């Protein structure tokens, strides 16, 4: 039978390695056309040795020679390429039919759009590209026949619970579950001295450091509300967030007749990745069967807006629309990087995002060039505000 050929962008990350784990379980179904990383050359070479892709891309140009030499030293036929244009090229290459977008941050926008423009099956983990350019992405995918399969666990759950005809008939609300992160239940005051390692120690999921900090501030859920709006076409007032610390109910769809459909599973991204890889079929993902009796209970509560203001900032940006979500996302990326580098306290993350949103005026535009220019401007402004906050 025909094997799906996959381009995996962000192969060395947390989502990347979960995807490779599922792919490796089904050599009869999947093979790798291309792999990419940003700077971890040695890890990328090791993956090339194991999965034998036709092409490997190191996004950071400085790693080009090391990648070429590393592949040659192991006698691999994989072609070494470098730079962002090479990422776009493997995302659009007719040599693959499926693209997994697992780069972190707005750095993934260009290649995600390239995959949509090329009409791929697009397994979408890179939520920042949806927050930054959601309407452009959805338009592009529709115009070129790309099939977007959400990998973010909440959106994957909703995708599974929506009407089978692809419509929204009878849907009342989408309910996104949030674990609450490592600081659930804590007061704002108690979060002053949080360190990067504390913020990255998530109770239920092992993830990259950026999304781990986003989970700790609840900005991750804010980004996901915006992502859900674009993927499923519902307005913000019909997308709600409920805290569910066990992270077993991945999200729910509430229908007008009172039925609420949920997707459950152990918190492991391989379930969503296996779903996207094999859709509409189901394949083994390596994830253990759910043991409800061992779990014993599910808890729910409302998010605390005082300790976690980022969720409210994201709703406000979505309601404002236009370039506001792009400003929010850019400011968040600058703030999280500064926090991880020890240059901004934990509570400074939401403060910097709020200050950036108050400084950079949002426009109604949803044109890609305008959105990318806004992203750049918001990063510059956030950087300036950051140095003022740091010296204050
Ligand atoms: P990681 O930080 O673990 O991995 C990021 C990947 O992207 C790595 O391969 C990294 O390469 C590459 N990368 C980093 N910066 C760049 C850049 N500037 N240009 C090109 N490539 C780059 O992140 P995660 O796997 O945790 O997350 C990936 C995406 O999936 C994010 O958008 C996240 O929000 C989303 N997501 C993640 C979940 C998870 O469980 N981890 C759950 C739901 C969504 P290198 O290793 O060389 O640095
Ligand atoms: Mg998620």
Short mmCIF file of C-alpha atoms in Angstrom, two decimals, residues 7 48 54 73 95 97 101 103 142 161 220 243 249 251 293 322 325 337 342:
data_model
loop_
_atom_site.label_atom_id
_atom_site.label_comp_id
_atom_site.label_asym_id
_atom_site.label_seq_id
_atom_site.Cartn_x
_atom_site.Cartn_y
_atom_site.Cartn_z
CA UNK A 7 7.84 16.34 6.49
CA UNK A 48 18.54 11.24 10.14
CA UNK A 54 15.65 12.63 1.87
CA UNK A 73 30.56 11.30 8.55
CA UNK A 95 7.85 14.70 -2.27
CA UNK A 97 1.87 14.58 1.34
CA UNK A 101 4.06 21.79 11.99
CA UNK A 103 8.13 24.47 15.38
CA UNK A 142 -9.50 26.36 1.95
CA UNK A 161 -16.51 15.79 19.11
CA UNK A 220 -1.41 28.88 26.73
CA UNK A 243 -9.99 24.23 34.87
CA UNK A 249 -10.89 15.32 29.59
CA UNK A 251 -12.06 19.36 25.83
CA UNK A 293 -11.19 3.52 38.56
CA UNK A 322 -7.42 42.54 13.49
CA UNK A 325 -3.77 38.82 18.63
CA UNK A 337 12.11 34.50 26.56
CA UNK A 342 16.17 35.60 34.18
#
